[in-house]
């Protein structure tokens, strides 16, 4: 019976989001690009722009100032989380897209680290928070695209992304890019399943080729250039396939989507100041990078956390408390923690790293399986690596593991 009511509630929520999307709709522009002669488009699609009609090929490639190599994150979107019970979710693409745009609009440099931030770290928390916003603000748009019984609306959804008039999504995209504004895009998977996995990216430019947005000839000429958090440092090209009613990347053709929407609800926020990795010193170690792989039993967080102690010959131990920032570290997932040393030292002087948990014993105590541990320098030299199933099981009676470095 409880399952029945949960399904009813889910169905009601989906219906409401679909209706909201239909009511919201797109607001047509007061002027219509179709006022141009056949085969021509406005020189500048934005409101108040140069609406001289020209051959679309004369526009060439229109790009904003957002460069994925400079303004995108250095690490790939390999996040996993379990925010609800034991349902595992992969990726925080919306959070990475929003936060990269936050840095772009406020003029702050994107964090330079190339390793995935650990769950609970300030950077991870900011990405996760922006992920929640990116989804919550567009529930109606995602919900509308799920209303597609038997795939009857496949062609309709696909052509939304090609419509360059009447408030169509291509018109919205052109207006933003022509104004120099990179925009978040929601990419919807072809199977129309509510769970996807759908995707979010940043549109940074476009090229029409011979296409005018009239839903007629030369649709395949359209190119939309994006920053995709799954492919750091690259500018990918989203193109339509009218024969299949899908969009894909030229560079990664196996990645396909039914359509896209332009997220006008994004609002820039001033991001926190995230510290950059320590500047490498030749012949010295300024930072240790710990890759900690959790096995079949998670680290609970809260009061059950993990500390590290770094032992350096001839110096007092250095303590790094609460590596997980009291967050849960889920099972079967790797966390990467960077620990800046109090002062640079030769790698040969580092004798060991000790991990210590704070969990208590008894029935309420937390157990944590670590299946692998790698300790590397900021020069990517491996100082320690070991793995087993488990390598160590932390319990209330076994709270310490020492990685000895010779």
PDB file of C-alpha atoms in Angstrom, residues 46-208:
ATOM      1  CA  UNK A  46      19.606  39.804 -29.658  1.00  0.00           C
ATOM      2  CA  UNK A  47      16.902  42.285 -28.781  1.00  0.00           C
ATOM      3  CA  UNK A  48      17.939  45.698 -30.070  1.00  0.00           C
ATOM      4  CA  UNK A  49      20.711  44.150 -32.164  1.00  0.00           C
ATOM      5  CA  UNK A  50      21.451  44.682 -35.844  1.00  0.00           C
ATOM      6  CA  UNK A  51      18.472  43.040 -37.540  1.00  0.00           C
ATOM      7  CA  UNK A  52      19.868  43.518 -41.024  1.00  0.00           C
ATOM      8  CA  UNK A  53      19.131  40.378 -43.029  1.00  0.00           C
ATOM      9  CA  UNK A  54      22.249  38.582 -44.275  1.00  0.00           C
ATOM     10  CA  UNK A  55      23.349  35.201 -45.599  1.00  0.00           C
ATOM     11  CA  UNK A  56      23.970  33.039 -42.474  1.00  0.00           C
ATOM     12  CA  UNK A  57      27.360  31.965 -43.827  1.00  0.00           C
ATOM     13  CA  UNK A  58      28.632  35.523 -43.450  1.00  0.00           C
ATOM     14  CA  UNK A  59      28.221  35.299 -39.668  1.00  0.00           C
ATOM     15  CA  UNK A  60      30.904  32.637 -39.323  1.00  0.00           C
ATOM     16  CA  UNK A  61      31.575  31.287 -35.862  1.00  0.00           C
ATOM     17  CA  UNK A  62      30.043  33.358 -33.038  1.00  0.00           C
ATOM     18  CA  UNK A  63      31.846  32.821 -29.724  1.00  0.00           C
ATOM     19  CA  UNK A  64      31.570  34.292 -26.226  1.00  0.00           C
ATOM     20  CA  UNK A  65      34.565  34.991 -24.001  1.00  0.00           C
ATOM     21  CA  UNK A  66      34.120  31.699 -22.131  1.00  0.00           C
ATOM     22  CA  UNK A  67      37.068  29.437 -22.979  1.00  0.00           C
ATOM     23  CA  UNK A  68      36.714  25.873 -21.596  1.00  0.00           C
ATOM     24  CA  UNK A  69      40.509  25.650 -21.353  1.00  0.00           C
ATOM     25  CA  UNK A  70      40.646  28.738 -19.084  1.00  0.00           C
ATOM     26  CA  UNK A  71      37.245  28.953 -17.453  1.00  0.00           C
ATOM     27  CA  UNK A  72      36.311  25.280 -17.083  1.00  0.00           C
ATOM     28  CA  UNK A  73      37.357  22.979 -14.255  1.00  0.00           C
ATOM     29  CA  UNK A  74      40.585  21.006 -14.611  1.00  0.00           C
ATOM     30  CA  UNK A  75      39.055  17.737 -13.383  1.00  0.00           C
ATOM     31  CA  UNK A  76      36.403  15.537 -14.970  1.00  0.00           C
ATOM     32  CA  UNK A  77      32.867  15.142 -13.656  1.00  0.00           C
ATOM     33  CA  UNK A  78      33.391  11.731 -12.019  1.00  0.00           C
ATOM     34  CA  UNK A  79      31.389  12.450  -8.869  1.00  0.00           C
ATOM     35  CA  UNK A  80      29.168   9.855  -7.237  1.00  0.00           C
ATOM     36  CA  UNK A  81      26.783  10.404  -4.346  1.00  0.00           C
ATOM     37  CA  UNK A  82      23.938   8.788  -2.429  1.00  0.00           C
ATOM     38  CA  UNK A  83      21.756  11.692  -1.317  1.00  0.00           C
ATOM     39  CA  UNK A  84      18.633   9.520  -0.976  1.00  0.00           C
ATOM     40  CA  UNK A  85      18.796   6.237   0.881  1.00  0.00           C
ATOM     41  CA  UNK A  86      21.026   3.911  -1.164  1.00  0.00           C
ATOM     42  CA  UNK A  87      20.258   5.264  -4.644  1.00  0.00           C
ATOM     43  CA  UNK A  88      23.575   6.147  -6.263  1.00  0.00           C
ATOM     44  CA  UNK A  89      23.765   9.180  -8.542  1.00  0.00           C
ATOM     45  CA  UNK A  90      26.637   9.887 -10.897  1.00  0.00           C
ATOM     46  CA  UNK A  91      27.902  13.319 -11.812  1.00  0.00           C
ATOM     47  CA  UNK A  92      27.406  16.930 -10.768  1.00  0.00           C
ATOM     48  CA  UNK A  93      27.420  18.428 -14.262  1.00  0.00           C
ATOM     49  CA  UNK A  94      24.883  21.147 -13.451  1.00  0.00           C
ATOM     50  CA  UNK A  95      26.843  22.245 -10.399  1.00  0.00           C
ATOM     51  CA  UNK A  96      30.108  22.346 -12.328  1.00  0.00           C
ATOM     52  CA  UNK A  97      28.453  24.283 -15.173  1.00  0.00           C
ATOM     53  CA  UNK A  98      26.865  26.818 -12.817  1.00  0.00           C
ATOM     54  CA  UNK A  99      29.979  27.271 -10.685  1.00  0.00           C
ATOM     55  CA  UNK A 100      32.230  27.703 -13.720  1.00  0.00           C
ATOM     56  CA  UNK A 101      29.867  30.417 -14.951  1.00  0.00           C
ATOM     57  CA  UNK A 102      29.923  32.008 -11.480  1.00  0.00           C
ATOM     58  CA  UNK A 103      33.697  32.314 -11.759  1.00  0.00           C
ATOM     59  CA  UNK A 104      33.464  33.623 -15.326  1.00  0.00           C
ATOM     60  CA  UNK A 105      30.911  36.332 -14.555  1.00  0.00           C
ATOM     61  CA  UNK A 106      32.610  37.511 -11.355  1.00  0.00           C
ATOM     62  CA  UNK A 107      36.095  37.482 -12.874  1.00  0.00           C
ATOM     63  CA  UNK A 108      37.431  34.975 -10.364  1.00  0.00           C
ATOM     64  CA  UNK A 109      39.902  32.387 -11.552  1.00  0.00           C
ATOM     65  CA  UNK A 110      38.575  28.842 -11.635  1.00  0.00           C
ATOM     66  CA  UNK A 111      40.212  26.500  -9.063  1.00  0.00           C
ATOM     67  CA  UNK A 112      43.348  25.059 -10.597  1.00  0.00           C
ATOM     68  CA  UNK A 113      43.382  21.626  -8.983  1.00  0.00           C
ATOM     69  CA  UNK A 114      43.283  18.674 -11.354  1.00  0.00           C
ATOM     70  CA  UNK A 115      42.020  16.124  -8.827  1.00  0.00           C
ATOM     71  CA  UNK A 116      38.370  15.553  -7.998  1.00  0.00           C
ATOM     72  CA  UNK A 117      37.555  17.326  -4.707  1.00  0.00           C
ATOM     73  CA  UNK A 118      36.693  14.996  -1.862  1.00  0.00           C
ATOM     74  CA  UNK A 119      33.107  14.784  -0.657  1.00  0.00           C
ATOM     75  CA  UNK A 120      32.643  17.322   2.129  1.00  0.00           C
ATOM     76  CA  UNK A 121      35.412  19.663   0.960  1.00  0.00           C
ATOM     77  CA  UNK A 122      34.433  23.330   0.410  1.00  0.00           C
ATOM     78  CA  UNK A 123      34.739  22.990  -3.368  1.00  0.00           C
ATOM     79  CA  UNK A 124      32.611  19.848  -3.432  1.00  0.00           C
ATOM     80  CA  UNK A 125      29.981  21.484  -1.238  1.00  0.00           C
ATOM     81  CA  UNK A 126      29.776  24.503  -3.567  1.00  0.00           C
ATOM     82  CA  UNK A 127      29.452  22.314  -6.665  1.00  0.00           C
ATOM     83  CA  UNK A 128      26.788  20.193  -4.973  1.00  0.00           C
ATOM     84  CA  UNK A 129      24.826  23.274  -3.883  1.00  0.00           C
ATOM     85  CA  UNK A 130      24.832  24.697  -7.402  1.00  0.00           C
ATOM     86  CA  UNK A 131      23.763  21.273  -8.722  1.00  0.00           C
ATOM     87  CA  UNK A 132      20.675  21.372  -6.518  1.00  0.00           C
ATOM     88  CA  UNK A 133      19.834  24.868  -7.759  1.00  0.00           C
ATOM     89  CA  UNK A 134      20.319  23.931 -11.413  1.00  0.00           C
ATOM     90  CA  UNK A 135      17.830  21.068 -11.094  1.00  0.00           C
ATOM     91  CA  UNK A 136      15.270  22.696  -8.801  1.00  0.00           C
ATOM     92  CA  UNK A 137      14.975  25.801 -10.977  1.00  0.00           C
ATOM     93  CA  UNK A 138      14.249  23.752 -14.111  1.00  0.00           C
ATOM     94  CA  UNK A 139      11.953  20.975 -12.883  1.00  0.00           C
ATOM     95  CA  UNK A 140       9.221  22.146 -15.238  1.00  0.00           C
ATOM     96  CA  UNK A 141      11.530  21.934 -18.268  1.00  0.00           C
ATOM     97  CA  UNK A 142      12.811  18.467 -17.380  1.00  0.00           C
ATOM     98  CA  UNK A 143       9.272  17.341 -16.543  1.00  0.00           C
ATOM     99  CA  UNK A 144       7.843  18.559 -19.840  1.00  0.00           C
ATOM    100  CA  UNK A 145      10.382  16.525 -21.800  1.00  0.00           C
ATOM    101  CA  UNK A 146       9.456  13.323 -19.970  1.00  0.00           C
ATOM    102  CA  UNK A 147       5.874  13.550 -21.265  1.00  0.00           C
ATOM    103  CA  UNK A 148       6.437  11.518 -24.418  1.00  0.00           C
ATOM    104  CA  UNK A 149       4.278   8.359 -24.514  1.00  0.00           C
ATOM    105  CA  UNK A 150       5.608   5.756 -26.955  1.00  0.00           C
ATOM    106  CA  UNK A 151       8.104   8.302 -28.288  1.00  0.00           C
ATOM    107  CA  UNK A 152       5.367  10.130 -30.213  1.00  0.00           C
ATOM    108  CA  UNK A 153       6.978  13.534 -29.516  1.00  0.00           C
ATOM    109  CA  UNK A 154      10.532  12.615 -30.523  1.00  0.00           C
ATOM    110  CA  UNK A 155      10.493  14.723 -33.691  1.00  0.00           C
ATOM    111  CA  UNK A 156       8.765  17.612 -31.938  1.00  0.00           C
ATOM    112  CA  UNK A 157      11.335  17.721 -29.140  1.00  0.00           C
ATOM    113  CA  UNK A 158      14.200  17.448 -31.593  1.00  0.00           C
ATOM    114  CA  UNK A 159      12.989  20.348 -33.746  1.00  0.00           C
ATOM    115  CA  UNK A 160      12.643  22.572 -30.663  1.00  0.00           C
ATOM    116  CA  UNK A 161      16.441  22.739 -30.659  1.00  0.00           C
ATOM    117  CA  UNK A 162      16.457  23.818 -34.333  1.00  0.00           C
ATOM    118  CA  UNK A 163      13.736  26.470 -34.182  1.00  0.00           C
ATOM    119  CA  UNK A 164      15.239  29.900 -34.780  1.00  0.00           C
ATOM    120  CA  UNK A 165      11.969  31.861 -34.609  1.00  0.00           C
ATOM    121  CA  UNK A 166       8.941  32.397 -32.343  1.00  0.00           C
ATOM    122  CA  UNK A 167      10.937  32.044 -29.138  1.00  0.00           C
ATOM    123  CA  UNK A 168      12.448  28.721 -30.254  1.00  0.00           C
ATOM    124  CA  UNK A 169      15.497  27.397 -28.471  1.00  0.00           C
ATOM    125  CA  UNK A 170      17.887  28.180 -31.283  1.00  0.00           C
ATOM    126  CA  UNK A 171      16.583  31.736 -31.299  1.00  0.00           C
ATOM    127  CA  UNK A 172      17.091  31.940 -27.513  1.00  0.00           C
ATOM    128  CA  UNK A 173      20.606  30.576 -27.872  1.00  0.00           C
ATOM    129  CA  UNK A 174      21.504  32.991 -30.678  1.00  0.00           C
ATOM    130  CA  UNK A 175      20.200  35.976 -28.713  1.00  0.00           C
ATOM    131  CA  UNK A 176      22.369  35.059 -25.712  1.00  0.00           C
ATOM    132  CA  UNK A 177      25.542  34.234 -27.636  1.00  0.00           C
ATOM    133  CA  UNK A 178      25.223  37.343 -29.825  1.00  0.00           C
ATOM    134  CA  UNK A 179      25.071  39.337 -26.581  1.00  0.00           C
ATOM    135  CA  UNK A 180      28.304  37.670 -25.458  1.00  0.00           C
ATOM    136  CA  UNK A 181      26.607  35.591 -22.752  1.00  0.00           C
ATOM    137  CA  UNK A 182      27.496  31.894 -22.329  1.00  0.00           C
ATOM    138  CA  UNK A 183      24.417  29.932 -21.309  1.00  0.00           C
ATOM    139  CA  UNK A 184      23.730  26.677 -19.444  1.00  0.00           C
ATOM    140  CA  UNK A 185      22.031  24.052 -21.569  1.00  0.00           C
ATOM    141  CA  UNK A 186      19.993  21.086 -20.400  1.00  0.00           C
ATOM    142  CA  UNK A 187      20.573  18.045 -22.626  1.00  0.00           C
ATOM    143  CA  UNK A 188      17.825  15.418 -22.623  1.00  0.00           C
ATOM    144  CA  UNK A 189      18.569  11.763 -23.360  1.00  0.00           C
ATOM    145  CA  UNK A 190      16.826  10.136 -26.343  1.00  0.00           C
ATOM    146  CA  UNK A 191      14.945   7.505 -24.326  1.00  0.00           C
ATOM    147  CA  UNK A 192      12.864  10.190 -22.526  1.00  0.00           C
ATOM    148  CA  UNK A 193      13.335   8.402 -19.193  1.00  0.00           C
ATOM    149  CA  UNK A 194      12.801  10.739 -16.263  1.00  0.00           C
ATOM    150  CA  UNK A 195      16.070   9.580 -14.649  1.00  0.00           C
ATOM    151  CA  UNK A 196      18.239  10.042 -17.737  1.00  0.00           C
ATOM    152  CA  UNK A 197      21.108  10.194 -17.243  1.00  0.00           C
ATOM    153  CA  UNK A 198      20.475  13.647 -18.659  1.00  0.00           C
ATOM    154  CA  UNK A 199      23.193  16.256 -18.774  1.00  0.00           C
ATOM    155  CA  UNK A 200      24.042  19.941 -18.328  1.00  0.00           C
ATOM    156  CA  UNK A 201      26.724  21.908 -20.168  1.00  0.00           C
ATOM    157  CA  UNK A 202      27.617  25.511 -21.021  1.00  0.00           C
ATOM    158  CA  UNK A 203      27.006  26.821 -24.544  1.00  0.00           C
ATOM    159  CA  UNK A 204      29.876  29.134 -25.485  1.00  0.00           C
ATOM    160  CA  UNK A 205      29.220  29.734 -29.192  1.00  0.00           C
ATOM    161  CA  UNK A 206      27.464  28.641 -32.374  1.00  0.00           C
ATOM    162  CA  UNK A 207      27.819  28.505 -36.153  1.00  0.00           C
ATOM    163  CA  UNK A 208      24.840  28.382 -38.512  1.00  0.00           C
TER     164      UNK A 208
END
